[in-house]
mmCIF file of C-alpha atoms and ligand atoms in Angstrom:
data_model
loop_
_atom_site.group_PDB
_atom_site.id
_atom_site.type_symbol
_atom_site.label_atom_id
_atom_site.label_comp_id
_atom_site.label_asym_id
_atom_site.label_seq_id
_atom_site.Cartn_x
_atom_site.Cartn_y
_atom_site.Cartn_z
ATOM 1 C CA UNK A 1214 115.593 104.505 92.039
ATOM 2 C CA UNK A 1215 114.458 101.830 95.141
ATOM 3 C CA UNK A 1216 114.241 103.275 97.884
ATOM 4 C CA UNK A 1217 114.103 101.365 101.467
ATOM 5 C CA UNK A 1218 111.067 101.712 103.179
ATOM 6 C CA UNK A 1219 111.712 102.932 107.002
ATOM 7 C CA UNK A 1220 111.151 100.708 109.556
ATOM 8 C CA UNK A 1221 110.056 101.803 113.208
ATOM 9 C CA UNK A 1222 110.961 99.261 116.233
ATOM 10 C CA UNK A 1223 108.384 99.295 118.832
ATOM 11 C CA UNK A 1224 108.781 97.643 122.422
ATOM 12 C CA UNK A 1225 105.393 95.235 121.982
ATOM 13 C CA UNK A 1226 103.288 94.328 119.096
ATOM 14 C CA UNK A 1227 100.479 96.552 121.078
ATOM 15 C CA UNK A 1228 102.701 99.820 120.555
ATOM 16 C CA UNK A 1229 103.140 99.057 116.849
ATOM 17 C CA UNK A 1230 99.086 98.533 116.373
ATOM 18 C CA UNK A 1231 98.431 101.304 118.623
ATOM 19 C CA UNK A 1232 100.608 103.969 116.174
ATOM 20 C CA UNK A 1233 98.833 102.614 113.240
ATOM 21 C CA UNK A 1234 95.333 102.617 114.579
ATOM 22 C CA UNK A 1235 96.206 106.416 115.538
ATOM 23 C CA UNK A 1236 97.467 107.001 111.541
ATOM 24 C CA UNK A 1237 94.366 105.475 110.179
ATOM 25 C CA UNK A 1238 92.306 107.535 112.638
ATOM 26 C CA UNK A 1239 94.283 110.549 111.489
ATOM 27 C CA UNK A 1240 93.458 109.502 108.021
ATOM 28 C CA UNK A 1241 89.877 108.924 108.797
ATOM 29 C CA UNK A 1242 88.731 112.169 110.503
ATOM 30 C CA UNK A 1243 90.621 114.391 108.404
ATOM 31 C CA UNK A 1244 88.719 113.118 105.397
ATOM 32 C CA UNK A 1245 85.581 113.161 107.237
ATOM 33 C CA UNK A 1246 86.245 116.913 108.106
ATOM 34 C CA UNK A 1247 86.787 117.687 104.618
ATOM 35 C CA UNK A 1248 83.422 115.670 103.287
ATOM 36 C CA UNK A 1249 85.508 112.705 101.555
ATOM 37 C CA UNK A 1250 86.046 109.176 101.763
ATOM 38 C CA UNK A 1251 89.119 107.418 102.955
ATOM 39 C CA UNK A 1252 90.281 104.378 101.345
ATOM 40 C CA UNK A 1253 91.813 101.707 103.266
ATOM 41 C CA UNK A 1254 93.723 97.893 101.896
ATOM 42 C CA UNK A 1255 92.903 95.484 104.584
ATOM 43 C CA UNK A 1256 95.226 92.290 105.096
ATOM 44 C CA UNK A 1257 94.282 89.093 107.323
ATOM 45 C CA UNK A 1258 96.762 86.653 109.601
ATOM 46 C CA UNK A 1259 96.830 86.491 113.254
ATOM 47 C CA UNK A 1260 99.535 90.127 112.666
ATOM 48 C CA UNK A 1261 96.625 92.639 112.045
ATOM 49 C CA UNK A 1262 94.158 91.570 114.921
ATOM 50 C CA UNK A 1263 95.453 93.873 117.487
ATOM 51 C CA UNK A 1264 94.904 96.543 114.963
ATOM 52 C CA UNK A 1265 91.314 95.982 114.572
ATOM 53 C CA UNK A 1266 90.812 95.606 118.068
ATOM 54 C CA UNK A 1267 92.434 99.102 118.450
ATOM 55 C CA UNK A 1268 90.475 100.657 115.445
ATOM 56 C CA UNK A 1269 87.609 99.318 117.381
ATOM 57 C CA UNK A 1270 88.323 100.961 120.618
ATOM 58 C CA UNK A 1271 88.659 103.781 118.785
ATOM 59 C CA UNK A 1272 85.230 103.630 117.139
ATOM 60 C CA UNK A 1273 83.878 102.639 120.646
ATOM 61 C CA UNK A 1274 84.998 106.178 122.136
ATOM 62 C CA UNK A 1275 83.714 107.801 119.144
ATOM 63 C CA UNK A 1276 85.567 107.700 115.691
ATOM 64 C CA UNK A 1277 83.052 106.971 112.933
ATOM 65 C CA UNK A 1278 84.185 104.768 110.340
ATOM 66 C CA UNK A 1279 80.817 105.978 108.255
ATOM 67 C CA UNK A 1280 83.301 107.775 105.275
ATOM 68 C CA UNK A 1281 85.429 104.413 105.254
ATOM 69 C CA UNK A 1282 85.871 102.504 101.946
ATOM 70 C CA UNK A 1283 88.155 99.080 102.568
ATOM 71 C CA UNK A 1284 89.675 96.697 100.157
ATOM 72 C CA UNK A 1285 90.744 93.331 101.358
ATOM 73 C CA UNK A 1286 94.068 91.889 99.863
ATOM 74 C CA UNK A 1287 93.041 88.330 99.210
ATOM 75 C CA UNK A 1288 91.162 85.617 100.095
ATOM 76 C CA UNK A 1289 90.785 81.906 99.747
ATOM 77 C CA UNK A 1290 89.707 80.565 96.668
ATOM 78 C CA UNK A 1291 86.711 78.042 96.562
ATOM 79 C CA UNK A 1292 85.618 77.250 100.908
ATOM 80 C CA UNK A 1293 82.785 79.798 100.771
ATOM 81 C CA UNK A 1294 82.251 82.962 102.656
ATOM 82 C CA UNK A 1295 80.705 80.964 105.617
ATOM 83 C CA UNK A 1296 83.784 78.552 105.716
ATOM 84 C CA UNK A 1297 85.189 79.929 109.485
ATOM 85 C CA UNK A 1298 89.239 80.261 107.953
ATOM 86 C CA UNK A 1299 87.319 82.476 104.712
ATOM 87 C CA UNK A 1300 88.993 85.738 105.330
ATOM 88 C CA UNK A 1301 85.276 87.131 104.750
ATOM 89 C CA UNK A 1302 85.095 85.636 108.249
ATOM 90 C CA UNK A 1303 87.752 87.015 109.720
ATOM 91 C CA UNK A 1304 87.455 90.433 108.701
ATOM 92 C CA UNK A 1305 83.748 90.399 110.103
ATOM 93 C CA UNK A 1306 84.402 88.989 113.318
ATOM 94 C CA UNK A 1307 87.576 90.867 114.146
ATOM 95 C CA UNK A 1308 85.818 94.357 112.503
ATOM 96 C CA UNK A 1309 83.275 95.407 110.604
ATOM 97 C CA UNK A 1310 80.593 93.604 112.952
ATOM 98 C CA UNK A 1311 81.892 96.350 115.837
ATOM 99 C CA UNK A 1312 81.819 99.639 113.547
ATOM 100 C CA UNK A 1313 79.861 101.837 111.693
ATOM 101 C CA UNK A 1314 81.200 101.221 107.931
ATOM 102 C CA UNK A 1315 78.677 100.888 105.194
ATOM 103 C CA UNK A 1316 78.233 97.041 103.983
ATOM 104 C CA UNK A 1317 78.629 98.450 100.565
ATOM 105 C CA UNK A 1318 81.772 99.740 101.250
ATOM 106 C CA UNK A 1319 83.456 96.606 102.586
ATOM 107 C CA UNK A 1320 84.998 94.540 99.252
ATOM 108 C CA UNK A 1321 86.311 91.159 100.338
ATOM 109 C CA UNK A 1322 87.359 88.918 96.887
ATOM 110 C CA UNK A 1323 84.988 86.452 97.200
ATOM 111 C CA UNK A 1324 85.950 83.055 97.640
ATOM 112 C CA UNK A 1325 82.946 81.279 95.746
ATOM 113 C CA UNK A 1326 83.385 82.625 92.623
ATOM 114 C CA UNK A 1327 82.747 80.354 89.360
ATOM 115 C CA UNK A 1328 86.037 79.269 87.493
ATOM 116 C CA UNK A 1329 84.603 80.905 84.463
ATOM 117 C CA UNK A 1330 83.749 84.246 86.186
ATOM 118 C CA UNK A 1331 87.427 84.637 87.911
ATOM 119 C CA UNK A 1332 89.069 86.418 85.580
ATOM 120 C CA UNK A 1333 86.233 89.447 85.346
ATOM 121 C CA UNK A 1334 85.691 89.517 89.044
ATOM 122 C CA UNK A 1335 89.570 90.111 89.061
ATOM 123 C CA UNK A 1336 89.393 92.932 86.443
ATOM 124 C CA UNK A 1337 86.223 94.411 88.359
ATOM 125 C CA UNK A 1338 88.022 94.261 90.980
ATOM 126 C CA UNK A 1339 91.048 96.241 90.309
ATOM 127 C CA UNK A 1340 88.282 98.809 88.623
ATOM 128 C CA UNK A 1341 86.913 99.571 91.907
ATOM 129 C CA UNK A 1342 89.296 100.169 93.705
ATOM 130 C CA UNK A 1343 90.374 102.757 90.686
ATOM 131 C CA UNK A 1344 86.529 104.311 90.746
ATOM 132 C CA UNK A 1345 87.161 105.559 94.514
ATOM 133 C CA UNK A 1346 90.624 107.239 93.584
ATOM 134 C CA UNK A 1347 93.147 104.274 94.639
ATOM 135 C CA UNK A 1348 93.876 102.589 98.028
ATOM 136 C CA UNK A 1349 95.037 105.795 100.458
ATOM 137 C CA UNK A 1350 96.600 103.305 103.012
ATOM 138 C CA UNK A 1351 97.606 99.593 102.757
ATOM 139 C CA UNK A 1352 98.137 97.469 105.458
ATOM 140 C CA UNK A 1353 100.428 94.621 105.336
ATOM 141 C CA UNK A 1354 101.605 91.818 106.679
ATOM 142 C CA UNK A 1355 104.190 89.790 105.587
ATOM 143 C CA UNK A 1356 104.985 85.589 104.960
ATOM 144 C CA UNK A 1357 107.849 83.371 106.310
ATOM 145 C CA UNK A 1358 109.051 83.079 102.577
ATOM 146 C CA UNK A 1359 108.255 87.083 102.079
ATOM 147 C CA UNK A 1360 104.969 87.232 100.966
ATOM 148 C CA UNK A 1361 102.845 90.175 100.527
ATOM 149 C CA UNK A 1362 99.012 89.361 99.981
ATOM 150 C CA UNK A 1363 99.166 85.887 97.974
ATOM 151 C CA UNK A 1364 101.952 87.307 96.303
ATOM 152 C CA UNK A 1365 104.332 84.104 96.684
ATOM 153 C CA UNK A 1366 107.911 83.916 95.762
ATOM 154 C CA UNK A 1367 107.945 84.453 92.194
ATOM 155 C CA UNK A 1368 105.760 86.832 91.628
ATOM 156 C CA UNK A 1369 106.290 89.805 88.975
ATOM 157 C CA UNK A 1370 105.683 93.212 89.866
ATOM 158 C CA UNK A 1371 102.916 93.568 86.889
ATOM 159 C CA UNK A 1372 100.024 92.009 87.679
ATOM 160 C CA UNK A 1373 97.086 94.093 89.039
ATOM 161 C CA UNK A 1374 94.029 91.645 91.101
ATOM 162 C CA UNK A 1375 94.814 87.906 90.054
ATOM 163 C CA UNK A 1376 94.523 84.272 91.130
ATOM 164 C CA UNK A 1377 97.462 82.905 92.372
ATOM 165 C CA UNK A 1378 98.520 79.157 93.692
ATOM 166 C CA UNK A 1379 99.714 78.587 96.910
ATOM 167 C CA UNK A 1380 103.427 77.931 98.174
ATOM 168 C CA UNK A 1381 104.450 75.340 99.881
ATOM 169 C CA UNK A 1382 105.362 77.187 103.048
ATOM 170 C CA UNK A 1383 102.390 79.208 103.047
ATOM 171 C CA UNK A 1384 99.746 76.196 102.725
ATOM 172 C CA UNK A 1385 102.297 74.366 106.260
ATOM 173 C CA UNK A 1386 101.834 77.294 107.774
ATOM 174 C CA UNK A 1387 98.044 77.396 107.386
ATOM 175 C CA UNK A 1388 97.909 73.809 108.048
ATOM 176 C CA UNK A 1389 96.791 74.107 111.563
ATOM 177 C CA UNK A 1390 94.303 76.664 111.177
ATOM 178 C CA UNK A 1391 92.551 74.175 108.795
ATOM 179 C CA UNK A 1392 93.125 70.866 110.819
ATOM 180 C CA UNK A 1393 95.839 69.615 108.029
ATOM 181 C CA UNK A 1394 97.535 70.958 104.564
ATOM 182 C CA UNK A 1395 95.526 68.822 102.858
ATOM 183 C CA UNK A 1396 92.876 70.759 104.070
ATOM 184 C CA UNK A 1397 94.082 73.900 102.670
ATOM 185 C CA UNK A 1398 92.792 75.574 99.396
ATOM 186 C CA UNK A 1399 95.630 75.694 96.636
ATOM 187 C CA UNK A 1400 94.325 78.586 95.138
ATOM 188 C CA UNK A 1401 93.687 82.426 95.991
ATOM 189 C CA UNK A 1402 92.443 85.630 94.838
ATOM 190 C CA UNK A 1403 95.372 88.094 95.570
ATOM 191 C CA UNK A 1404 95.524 92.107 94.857
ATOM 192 C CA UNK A 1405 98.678 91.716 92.628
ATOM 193 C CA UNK A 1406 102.158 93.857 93.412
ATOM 194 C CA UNK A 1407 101.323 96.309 90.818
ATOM 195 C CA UNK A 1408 98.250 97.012 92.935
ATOM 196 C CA UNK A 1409 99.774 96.967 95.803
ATOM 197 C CA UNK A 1410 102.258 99.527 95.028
ATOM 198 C CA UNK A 1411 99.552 101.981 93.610
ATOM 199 C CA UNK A 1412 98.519 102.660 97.241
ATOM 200 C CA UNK A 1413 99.594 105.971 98.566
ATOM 201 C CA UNK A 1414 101.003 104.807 101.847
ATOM 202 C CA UNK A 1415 102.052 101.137 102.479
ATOM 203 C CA UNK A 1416 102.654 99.842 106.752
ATOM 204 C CA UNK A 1417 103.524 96.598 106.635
ATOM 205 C CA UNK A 1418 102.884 94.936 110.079
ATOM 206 C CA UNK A 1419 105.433 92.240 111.639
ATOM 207 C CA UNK A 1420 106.028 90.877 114.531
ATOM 208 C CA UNK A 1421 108.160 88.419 116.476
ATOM 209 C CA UNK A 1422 110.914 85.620 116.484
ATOM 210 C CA UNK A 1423 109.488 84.003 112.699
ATOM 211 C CA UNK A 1424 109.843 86.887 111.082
ATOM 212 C CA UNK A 1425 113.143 88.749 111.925
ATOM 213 C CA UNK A 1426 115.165 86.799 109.149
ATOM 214 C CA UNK A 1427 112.413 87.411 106.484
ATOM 215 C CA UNK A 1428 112.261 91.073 107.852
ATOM 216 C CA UNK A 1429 115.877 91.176 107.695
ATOM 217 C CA UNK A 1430 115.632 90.107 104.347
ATOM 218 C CA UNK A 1431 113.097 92.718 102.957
ATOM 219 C CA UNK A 1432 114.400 95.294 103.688
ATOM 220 C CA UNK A 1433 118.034 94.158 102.968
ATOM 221 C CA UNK A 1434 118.716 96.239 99.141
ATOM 222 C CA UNK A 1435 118.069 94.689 96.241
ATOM 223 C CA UNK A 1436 114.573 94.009 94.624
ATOM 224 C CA UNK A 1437 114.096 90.132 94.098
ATOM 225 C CA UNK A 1438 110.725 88.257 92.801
ATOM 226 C CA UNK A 1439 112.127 85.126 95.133
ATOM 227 C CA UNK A 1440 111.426 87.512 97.990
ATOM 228 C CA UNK A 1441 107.938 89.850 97.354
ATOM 229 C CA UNK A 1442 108.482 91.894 100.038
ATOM 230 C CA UNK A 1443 111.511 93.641 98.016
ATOM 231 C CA UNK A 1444 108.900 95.065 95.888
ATOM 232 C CA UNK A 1445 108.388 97.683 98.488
ATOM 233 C CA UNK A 1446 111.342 99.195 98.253
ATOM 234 C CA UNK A 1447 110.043 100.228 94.817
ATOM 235 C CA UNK A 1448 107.245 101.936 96.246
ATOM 236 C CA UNK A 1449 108.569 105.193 98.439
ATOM 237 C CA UNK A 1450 106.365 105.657 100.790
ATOM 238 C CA UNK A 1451 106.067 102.648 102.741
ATOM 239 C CA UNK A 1452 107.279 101.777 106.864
ATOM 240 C CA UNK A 1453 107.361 98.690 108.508
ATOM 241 C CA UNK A 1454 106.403 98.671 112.025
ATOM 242 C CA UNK A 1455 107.991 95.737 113.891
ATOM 243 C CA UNK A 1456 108.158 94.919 117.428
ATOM 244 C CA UNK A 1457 111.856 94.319 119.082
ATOM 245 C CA UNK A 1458 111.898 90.427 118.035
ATOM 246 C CA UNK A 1459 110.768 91.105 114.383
ATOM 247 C CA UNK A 1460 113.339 93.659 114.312
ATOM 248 C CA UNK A 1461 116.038 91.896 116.244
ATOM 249 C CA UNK A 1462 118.276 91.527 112.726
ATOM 250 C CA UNK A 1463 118.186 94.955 112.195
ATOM 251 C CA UNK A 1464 121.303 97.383 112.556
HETATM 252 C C1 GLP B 247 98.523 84.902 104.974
HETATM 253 C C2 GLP B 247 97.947 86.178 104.346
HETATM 254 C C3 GLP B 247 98.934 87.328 104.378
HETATM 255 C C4 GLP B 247 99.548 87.439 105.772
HETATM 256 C C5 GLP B 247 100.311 86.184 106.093
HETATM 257 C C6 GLP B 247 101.011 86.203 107.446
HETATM 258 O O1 GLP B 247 99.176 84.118 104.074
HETATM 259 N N1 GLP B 247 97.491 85.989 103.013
HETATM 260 O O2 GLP B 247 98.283 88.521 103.987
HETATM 261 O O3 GLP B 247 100.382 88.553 105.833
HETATM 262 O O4 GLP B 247 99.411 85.100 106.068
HETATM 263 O O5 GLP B 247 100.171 85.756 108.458
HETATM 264 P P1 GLP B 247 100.418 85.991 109.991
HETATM 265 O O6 GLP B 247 100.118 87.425 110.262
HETATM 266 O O7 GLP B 247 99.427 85.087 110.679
HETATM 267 O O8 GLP B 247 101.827 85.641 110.265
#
């Protein structure tokens, strides 16, 4: 039976980060008290960087990040690790560079994989993130056309780790970042829906004008593959945290 997820309005897009940073850091030390790992999904965008700068305050006045497993949602297919939009990039520079996790423990799809190795990589992939005991908390963000991950409109609920093509809103909207769409890869690796809703806790991040209609939209009832987002309501245990403007079509 779909279920909404709750969503929780916050006055700035600091206040939202700040809560979640202080959930992950709950997460964090209580498995670190009890000897065991926690498992976090990672997702990239300009939503998500005021969470790593708090999670990196936090680290900075002491929380250890040393029982810390994270899985990235997606990344670019074909520009190369070093490329400086490669989500490999971004994740470094906004967070593992300033804490303590293990460099074994960070899994980023990588974006120079050989056409003929994709499809194991993907399977490996999803394996790993099985062998630790599933993704404890996801973070997401979410697209202008409702995109979770690469998940684009479209997308079935089925599919575990997979490459996926671009939309056409999501390469515009990269455009910039890239210096032109025709700079932007047409291809990604994506954690698939089906992965996505295995995690045990989904926050989905969102803030802003842009995204109050698509906001709106998710979490309007009715589960729709034009509109990925609606997959969460599938899940049951998900929230989205939204600042006033992302949550201005709300009731
Ligand atoms: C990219 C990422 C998504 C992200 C989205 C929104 O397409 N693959 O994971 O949620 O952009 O980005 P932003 O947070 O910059 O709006």
């Amino acid at each position: 039976m779909p279920q909404l997820p709750s969503h929780h309005t916050f006055s700035s897009p600091e206040a939202a980060s700040e809560a979640l940073a202080s959930e992950i850091s709950n997460l964090v030390s209580s498995r670190a008290a009890e000897g065991r790992s926690a498992v976090l999904g990672l997702a990239t965008g300009s939503t998500p960087i005021r969470l790593y700068a708090e999670l990196v305050r936090l680290h900075q006045q002491g929380l250890s990040f040393s029982n810390v497993i994270t899985f990235n949602l997606d990344e670019y297919l074909g520009i190369g690790k070093d490329h400086p939009e490669s989500y490999w990039q971004f994740m470094h520079s906004h967070l593992f560079e300033h804490i303590d996790i293990a460099a074994e423990n960070i899994h980023i799809p990588d974006s120079g994989i050989s056409e003929e190795g994709l499809e194991e990589y993907c399977t490996a992939y999803e394996k790993k993130i099985s062998e630790v005991g599933g993704i404890d908390l996801q973070v997401l963000g979410i697209g202008r056309n409702g995109h979770i991950g690469f998940n684009e409109p479209g997308a079935t609920p089925d599919l575990p780790t997979h490459v996926t093509e671009l939309n056409k809103v999501t390469i515009n909207d990269a455009a910039d970042s890239f210096g032109g769409s025709e700079n932007v890869p047409r291809r990604a690796i994506t954690m698939g829906v089906k992965t996505i809703l295995g995690a045990r806790r989904v926050v989905l991040l969102a803030f802003g004008n842009s995204k109050a209609a698509i906001v709106q939209r998710a979490l309007t009832p009715g589960v729709t593959a034009e509109v990925p987002a609606t997959y969460l309501q599938l899940h049951g245990n998900t929230a989205y945290f939204l600042d006033r403007e992302a949550g201005a079509q709300l009731d």
